[in-house]
mmCIF file of C-alpha atoms and ligand atoms in Angstrom:
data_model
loop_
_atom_site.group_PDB
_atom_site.id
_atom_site.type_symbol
_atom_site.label_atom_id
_atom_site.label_comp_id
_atom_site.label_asym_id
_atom_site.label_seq_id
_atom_site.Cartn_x
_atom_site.Cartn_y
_atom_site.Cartn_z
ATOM 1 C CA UNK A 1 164.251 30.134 56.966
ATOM 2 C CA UNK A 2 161.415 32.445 58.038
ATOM 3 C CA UNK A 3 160.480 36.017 56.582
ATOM 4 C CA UNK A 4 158.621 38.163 58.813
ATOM 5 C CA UNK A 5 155.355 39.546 56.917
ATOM 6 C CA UNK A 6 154.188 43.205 58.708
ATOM 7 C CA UNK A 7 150.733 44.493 57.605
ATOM 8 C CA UNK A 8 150.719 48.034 58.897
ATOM 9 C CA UNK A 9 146.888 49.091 57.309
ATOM 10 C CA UNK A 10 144.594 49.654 60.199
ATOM 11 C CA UNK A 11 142.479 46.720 58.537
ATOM 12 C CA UNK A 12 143.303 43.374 59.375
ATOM 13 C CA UNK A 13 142.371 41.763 56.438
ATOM 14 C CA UNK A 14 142.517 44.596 53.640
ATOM 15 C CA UNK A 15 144.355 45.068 50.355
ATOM 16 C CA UNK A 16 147.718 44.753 52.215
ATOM 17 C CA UNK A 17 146.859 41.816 53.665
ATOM 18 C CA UNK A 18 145.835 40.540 50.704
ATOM 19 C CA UNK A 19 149.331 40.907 48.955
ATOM 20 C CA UNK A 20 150.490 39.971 52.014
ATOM 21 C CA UNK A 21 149.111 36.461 51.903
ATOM 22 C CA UNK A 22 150.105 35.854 48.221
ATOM 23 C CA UNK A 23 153.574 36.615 49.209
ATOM 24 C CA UNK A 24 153.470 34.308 51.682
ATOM 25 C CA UNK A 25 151.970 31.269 49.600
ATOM 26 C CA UNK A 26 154.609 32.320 46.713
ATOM 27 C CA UNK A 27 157.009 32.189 49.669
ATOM 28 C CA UNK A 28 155.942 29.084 50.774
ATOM 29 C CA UNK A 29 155.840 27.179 47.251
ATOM 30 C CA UNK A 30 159.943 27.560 48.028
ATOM 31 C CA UNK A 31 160.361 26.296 51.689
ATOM 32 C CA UNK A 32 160.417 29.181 53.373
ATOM 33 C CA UNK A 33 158.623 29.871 56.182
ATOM 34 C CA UNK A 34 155.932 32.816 56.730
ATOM 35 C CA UNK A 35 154.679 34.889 59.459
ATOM 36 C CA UNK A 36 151.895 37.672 59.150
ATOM 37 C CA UNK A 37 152.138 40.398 62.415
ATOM 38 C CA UNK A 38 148.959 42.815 62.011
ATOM 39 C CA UNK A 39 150.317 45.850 64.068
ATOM 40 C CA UNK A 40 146.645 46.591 65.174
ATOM 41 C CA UNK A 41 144.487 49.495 64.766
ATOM 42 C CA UNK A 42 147.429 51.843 66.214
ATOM 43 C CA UNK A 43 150.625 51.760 67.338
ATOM 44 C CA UNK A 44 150.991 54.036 70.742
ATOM 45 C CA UNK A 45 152.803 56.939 69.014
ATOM 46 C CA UNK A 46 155.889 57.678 67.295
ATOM 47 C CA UNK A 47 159.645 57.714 68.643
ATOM 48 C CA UNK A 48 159.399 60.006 72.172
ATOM 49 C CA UNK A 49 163.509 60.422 71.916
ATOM 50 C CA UNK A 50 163.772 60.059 75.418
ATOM 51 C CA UNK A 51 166.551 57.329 74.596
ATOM 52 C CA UNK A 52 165.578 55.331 77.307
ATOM 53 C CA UNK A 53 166.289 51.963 75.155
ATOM 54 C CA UNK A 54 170.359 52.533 75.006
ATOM 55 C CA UNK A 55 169.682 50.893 78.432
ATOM 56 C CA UNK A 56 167.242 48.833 78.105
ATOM 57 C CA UNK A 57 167.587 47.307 74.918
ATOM 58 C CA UNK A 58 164.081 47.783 74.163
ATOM 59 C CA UNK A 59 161.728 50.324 73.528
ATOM 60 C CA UNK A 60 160.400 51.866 77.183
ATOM 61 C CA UNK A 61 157.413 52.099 75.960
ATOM 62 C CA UNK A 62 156.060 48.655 76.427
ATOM 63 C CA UNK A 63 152.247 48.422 76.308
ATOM 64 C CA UNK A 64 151.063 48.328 72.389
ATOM 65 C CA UNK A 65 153.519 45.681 69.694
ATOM 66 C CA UNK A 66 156.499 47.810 68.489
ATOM 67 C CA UNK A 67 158.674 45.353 71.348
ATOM 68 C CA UNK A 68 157.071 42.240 70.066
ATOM 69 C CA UNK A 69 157.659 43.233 66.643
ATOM 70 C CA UNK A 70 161.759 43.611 67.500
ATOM 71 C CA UNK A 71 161.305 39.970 69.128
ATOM 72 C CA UNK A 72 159.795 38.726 66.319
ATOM 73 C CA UNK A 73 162.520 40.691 63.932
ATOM 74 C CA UNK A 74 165.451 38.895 65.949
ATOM 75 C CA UNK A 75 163.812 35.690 65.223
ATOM 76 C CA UNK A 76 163.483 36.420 61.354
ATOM 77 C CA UNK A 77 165.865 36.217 58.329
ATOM 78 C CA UNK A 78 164.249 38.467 56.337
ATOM 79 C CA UNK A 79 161.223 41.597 55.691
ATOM 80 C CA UNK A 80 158.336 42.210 53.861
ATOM 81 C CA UNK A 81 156.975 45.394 55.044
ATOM 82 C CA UNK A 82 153.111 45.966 53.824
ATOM 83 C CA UNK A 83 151.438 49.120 54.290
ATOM 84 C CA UNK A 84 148.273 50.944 52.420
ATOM 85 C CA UNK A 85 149.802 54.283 51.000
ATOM 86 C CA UNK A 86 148.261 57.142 52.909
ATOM 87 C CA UNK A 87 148.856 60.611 51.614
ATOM 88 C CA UNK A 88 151.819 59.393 49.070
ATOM 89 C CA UNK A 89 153.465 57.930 52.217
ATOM 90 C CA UNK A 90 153.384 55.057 54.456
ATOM 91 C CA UNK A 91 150.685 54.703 57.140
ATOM 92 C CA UNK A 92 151.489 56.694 60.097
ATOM 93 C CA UNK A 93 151.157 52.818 62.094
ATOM 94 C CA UNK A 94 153.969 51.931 60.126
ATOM 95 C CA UNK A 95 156.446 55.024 60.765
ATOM 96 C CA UNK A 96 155.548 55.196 64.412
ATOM 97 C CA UNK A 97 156.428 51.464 64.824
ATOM 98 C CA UNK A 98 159.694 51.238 63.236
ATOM 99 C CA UNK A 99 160.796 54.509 63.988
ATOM 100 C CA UNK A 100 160.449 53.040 67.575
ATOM 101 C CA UNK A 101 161.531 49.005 66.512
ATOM 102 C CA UNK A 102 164.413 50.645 64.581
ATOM 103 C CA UNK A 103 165.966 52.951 67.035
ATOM 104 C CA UNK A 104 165.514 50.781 69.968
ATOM 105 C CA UNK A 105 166.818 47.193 68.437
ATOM 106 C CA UNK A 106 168.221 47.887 64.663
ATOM 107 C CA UNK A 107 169.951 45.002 65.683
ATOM 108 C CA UNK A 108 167.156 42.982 65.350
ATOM 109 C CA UNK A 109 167.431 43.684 62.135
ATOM 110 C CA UNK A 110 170.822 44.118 60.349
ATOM 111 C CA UNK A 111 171.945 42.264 57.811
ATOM 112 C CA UNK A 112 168.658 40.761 56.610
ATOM 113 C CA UNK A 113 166.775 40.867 53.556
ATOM 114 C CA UNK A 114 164.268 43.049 53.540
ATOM 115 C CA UNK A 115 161.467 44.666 51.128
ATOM 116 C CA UNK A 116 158.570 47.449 51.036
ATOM 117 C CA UNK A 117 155.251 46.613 49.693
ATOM 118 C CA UNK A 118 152.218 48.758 48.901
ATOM 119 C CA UNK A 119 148.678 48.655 48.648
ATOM 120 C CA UNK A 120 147.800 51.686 46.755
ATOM 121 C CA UNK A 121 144.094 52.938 44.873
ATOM 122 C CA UNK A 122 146.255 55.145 42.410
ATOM 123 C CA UNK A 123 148.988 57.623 43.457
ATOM 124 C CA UNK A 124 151.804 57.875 45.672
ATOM 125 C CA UNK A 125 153.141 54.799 45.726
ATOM 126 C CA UNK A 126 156.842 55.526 44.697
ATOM 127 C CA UNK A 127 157.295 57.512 47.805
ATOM 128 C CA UNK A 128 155.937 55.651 50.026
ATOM 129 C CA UNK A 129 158.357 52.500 48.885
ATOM 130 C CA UNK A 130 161.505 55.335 49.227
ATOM 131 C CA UNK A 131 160.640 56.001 52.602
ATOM 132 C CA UNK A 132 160.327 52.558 53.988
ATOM 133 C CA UNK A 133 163.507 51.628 52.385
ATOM 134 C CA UNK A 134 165.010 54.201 54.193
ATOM 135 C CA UNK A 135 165.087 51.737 57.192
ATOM 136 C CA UNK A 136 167.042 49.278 55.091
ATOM 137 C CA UNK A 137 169.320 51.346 53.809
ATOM 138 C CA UNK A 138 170.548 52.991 57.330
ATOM 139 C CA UNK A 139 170.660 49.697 58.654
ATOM 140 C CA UNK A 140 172.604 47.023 56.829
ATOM 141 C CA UNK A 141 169.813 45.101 55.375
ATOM 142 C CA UNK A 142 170.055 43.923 51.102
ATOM 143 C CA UNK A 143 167.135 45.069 49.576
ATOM 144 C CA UNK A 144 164.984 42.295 47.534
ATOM 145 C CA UNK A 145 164.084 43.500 44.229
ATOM 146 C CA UNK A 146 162.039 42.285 41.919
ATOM 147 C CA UNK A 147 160.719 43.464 38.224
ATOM 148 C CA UNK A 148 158.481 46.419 38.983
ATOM 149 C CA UNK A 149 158.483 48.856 42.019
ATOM 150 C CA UNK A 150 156.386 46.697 44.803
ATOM 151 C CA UNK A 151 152.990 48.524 44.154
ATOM 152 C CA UNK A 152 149.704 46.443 43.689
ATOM 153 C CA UNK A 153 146.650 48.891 43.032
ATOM 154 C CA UNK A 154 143.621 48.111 45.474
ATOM 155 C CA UNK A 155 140.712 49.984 46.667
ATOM 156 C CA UNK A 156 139.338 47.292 48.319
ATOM 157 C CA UNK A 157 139.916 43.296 48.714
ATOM 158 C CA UNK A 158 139.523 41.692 45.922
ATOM 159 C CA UNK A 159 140.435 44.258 43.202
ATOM 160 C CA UNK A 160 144.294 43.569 44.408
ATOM 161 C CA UNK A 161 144.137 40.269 42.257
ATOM 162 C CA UNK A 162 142.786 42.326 39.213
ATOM 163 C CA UNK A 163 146.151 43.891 39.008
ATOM 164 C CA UNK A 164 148.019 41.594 37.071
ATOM 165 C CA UNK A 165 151.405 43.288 36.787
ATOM 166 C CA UNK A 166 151.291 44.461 40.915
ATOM 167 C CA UNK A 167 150.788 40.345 41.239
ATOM 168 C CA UNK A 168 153.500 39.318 39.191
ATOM 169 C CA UNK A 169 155.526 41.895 40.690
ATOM 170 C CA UNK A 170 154.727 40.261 43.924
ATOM 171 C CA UNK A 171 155.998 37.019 42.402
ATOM 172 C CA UNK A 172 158.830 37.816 41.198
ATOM 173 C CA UNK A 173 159.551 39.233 44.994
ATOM 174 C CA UNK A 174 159.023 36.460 46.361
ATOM 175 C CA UNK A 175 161.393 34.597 44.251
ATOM 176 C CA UNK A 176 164.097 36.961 44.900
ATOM 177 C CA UNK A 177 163.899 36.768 48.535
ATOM 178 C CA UNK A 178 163.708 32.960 48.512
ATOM 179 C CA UNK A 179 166.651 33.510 46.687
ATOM 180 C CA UNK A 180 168.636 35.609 48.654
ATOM 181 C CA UNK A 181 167.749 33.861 51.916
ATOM 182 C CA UNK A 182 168.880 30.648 50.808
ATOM 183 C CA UNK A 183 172.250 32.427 49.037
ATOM 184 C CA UNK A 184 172.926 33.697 52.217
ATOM 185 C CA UNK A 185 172.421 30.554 54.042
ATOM 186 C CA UNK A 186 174.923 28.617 51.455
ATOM 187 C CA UNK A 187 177.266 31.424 52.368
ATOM 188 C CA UNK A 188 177.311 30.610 56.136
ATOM 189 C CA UNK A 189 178.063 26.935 55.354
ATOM 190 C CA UNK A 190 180.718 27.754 53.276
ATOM 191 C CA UNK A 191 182.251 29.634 56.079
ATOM 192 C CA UNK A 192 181.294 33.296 54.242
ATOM 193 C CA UNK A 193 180.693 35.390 57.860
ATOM 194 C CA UNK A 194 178.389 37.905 57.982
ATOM 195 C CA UNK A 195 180.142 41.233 57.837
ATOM 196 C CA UNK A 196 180.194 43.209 61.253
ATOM 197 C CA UNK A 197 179.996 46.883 60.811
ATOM 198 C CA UNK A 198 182.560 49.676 62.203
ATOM 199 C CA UNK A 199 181.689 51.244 65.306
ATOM 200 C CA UNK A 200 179.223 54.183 64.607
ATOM 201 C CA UNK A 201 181.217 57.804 64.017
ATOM 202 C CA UNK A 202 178.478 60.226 64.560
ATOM 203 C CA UNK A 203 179.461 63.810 62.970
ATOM 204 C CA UNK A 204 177.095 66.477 64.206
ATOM 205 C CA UNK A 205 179.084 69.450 62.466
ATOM 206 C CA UNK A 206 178.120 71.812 65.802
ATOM 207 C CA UNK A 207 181.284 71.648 67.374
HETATM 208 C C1 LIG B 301 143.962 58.106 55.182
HETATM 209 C C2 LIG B 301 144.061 57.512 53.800
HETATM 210 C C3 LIG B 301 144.892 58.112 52.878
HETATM 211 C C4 LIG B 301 145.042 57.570 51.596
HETATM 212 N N1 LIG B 301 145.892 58.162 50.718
HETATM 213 C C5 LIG B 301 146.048 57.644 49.482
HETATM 214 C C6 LIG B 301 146.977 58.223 48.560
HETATM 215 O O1 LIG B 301 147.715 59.142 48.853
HETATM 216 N N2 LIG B 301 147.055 57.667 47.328
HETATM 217 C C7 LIG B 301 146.265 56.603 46.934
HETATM 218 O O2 LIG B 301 146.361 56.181 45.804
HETATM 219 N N3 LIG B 301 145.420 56.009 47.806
HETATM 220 C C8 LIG B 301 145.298 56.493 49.065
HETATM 221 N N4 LIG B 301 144.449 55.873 49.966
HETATM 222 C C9 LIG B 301 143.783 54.611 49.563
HETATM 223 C C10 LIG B 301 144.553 53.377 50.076
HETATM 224 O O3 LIG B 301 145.933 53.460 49.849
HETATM 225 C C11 LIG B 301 144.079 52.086 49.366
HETATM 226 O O4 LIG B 301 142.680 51.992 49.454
HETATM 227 C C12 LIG B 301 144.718 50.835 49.952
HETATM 228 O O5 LIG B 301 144.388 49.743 49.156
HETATM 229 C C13 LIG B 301 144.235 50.544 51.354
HETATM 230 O O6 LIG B 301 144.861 49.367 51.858
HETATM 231 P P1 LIG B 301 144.258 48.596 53.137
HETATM 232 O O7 LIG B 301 142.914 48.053 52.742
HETATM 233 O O8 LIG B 301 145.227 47.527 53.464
HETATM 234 O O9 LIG B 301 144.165 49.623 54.241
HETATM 235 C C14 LIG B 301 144.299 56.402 51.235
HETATM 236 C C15 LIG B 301 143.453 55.804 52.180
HETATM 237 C C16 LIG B 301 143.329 56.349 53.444
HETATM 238 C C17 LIG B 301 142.439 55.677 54.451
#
């Protein structure tokens, strides 16, 4: 069982990397398996719409890590997505690469477990976890909750471990999605399938 860890802060190592790694060593304390994916300093741009990846399965624009992220998603059973709030949303690395992961291989990501997490100084947080959950939430994939909104409030490494609720938020996360994961594995064994959805009905209202 492996959750996929995405820090999406233009740092490498900054306050969402730092709840990042406590997630994972909560994670870890119950057998599950952990990955960090930095997406970099940027992502090549948002979504172009040029729909290119109904044929090829993958985003056509090949060259920075939204494609490896989709690999990496199909190899997952389950989310965390970090990101630093930016102007009461989600960083703009974040948006542009799963606006892209998303459209070109939601498959990659259906049906798993998935949560938001954010690294925040003081305001904005709330919105920022609404909009990331919007990917969930289009897509088939149980959200993991846990006992306060997923915020831990961080100006800088260091002060993220200050914030003793944010932390024991990001246990009780944890917890849940070790939780869920392994639920959902019992389920397979006992012959519970995963659901398939209907064929998409798209109603424009133009016509
Ligand atoms: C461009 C930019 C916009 C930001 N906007 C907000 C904001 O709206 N609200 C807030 O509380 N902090 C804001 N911050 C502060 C960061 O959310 C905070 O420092 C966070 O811990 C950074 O995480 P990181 O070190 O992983 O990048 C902003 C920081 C930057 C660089």
């Amino acid at each position: 069982m492996k959750v996929l860890l995405v820090n999406s802060s233009g740092k490498e190592k900054g306050s969402t990397y730092t709840v990042l790694e406590y997630l994972c060593a909560e994670l870890n304390k119950r057998d599950v398996e952990t990955e960090i994916l930095w997406l970099g300093a940027s992502v090549d741009g948002g979504c172009r719409g040029c729909k290119a990846c109904g044929k090829l399965g993958k985003c056509a624009f090949d060259k920075d890590i939204v494609n490896t992220l989709a690999q990496k998603a199909a190899e997952a059973d389950g989310f965390i997505f970090g990101s630093p709030v930016h102007y009461a949303a989600a960083s703009g690395n974040l948006t542009a690469a799963l606006d892209r992961a998303f459209y070109s291989g939601g498959r990659n990501f259906a049906f798993k477990p998935a949560a938001a997490v954010v690294a925040v100084r003081r305001g904005g947080s709330s919105a920022a976890l609404d909009q990331i959950s919007k990917y969930f939430t289009i897509n088939n994939m149980p959200i993991v909750p846990s006992t306060y909104w997923n915020m831990v409030h961080s100006s800088k490494p260091g002060d993220a471990e200050k914030d003793e609720e944010g932390m024991q938020t990001m246990r009780n996360l944890a917890q849940n999605m070790a939780w869920l994961l392994k639920s959902i594995d019992a389920g397979k064994n006992a012959g519970v399938e995963q659901p398939v959805a209907e064929k998409k009905v798209r109603t424009d209202f133009i016509r």
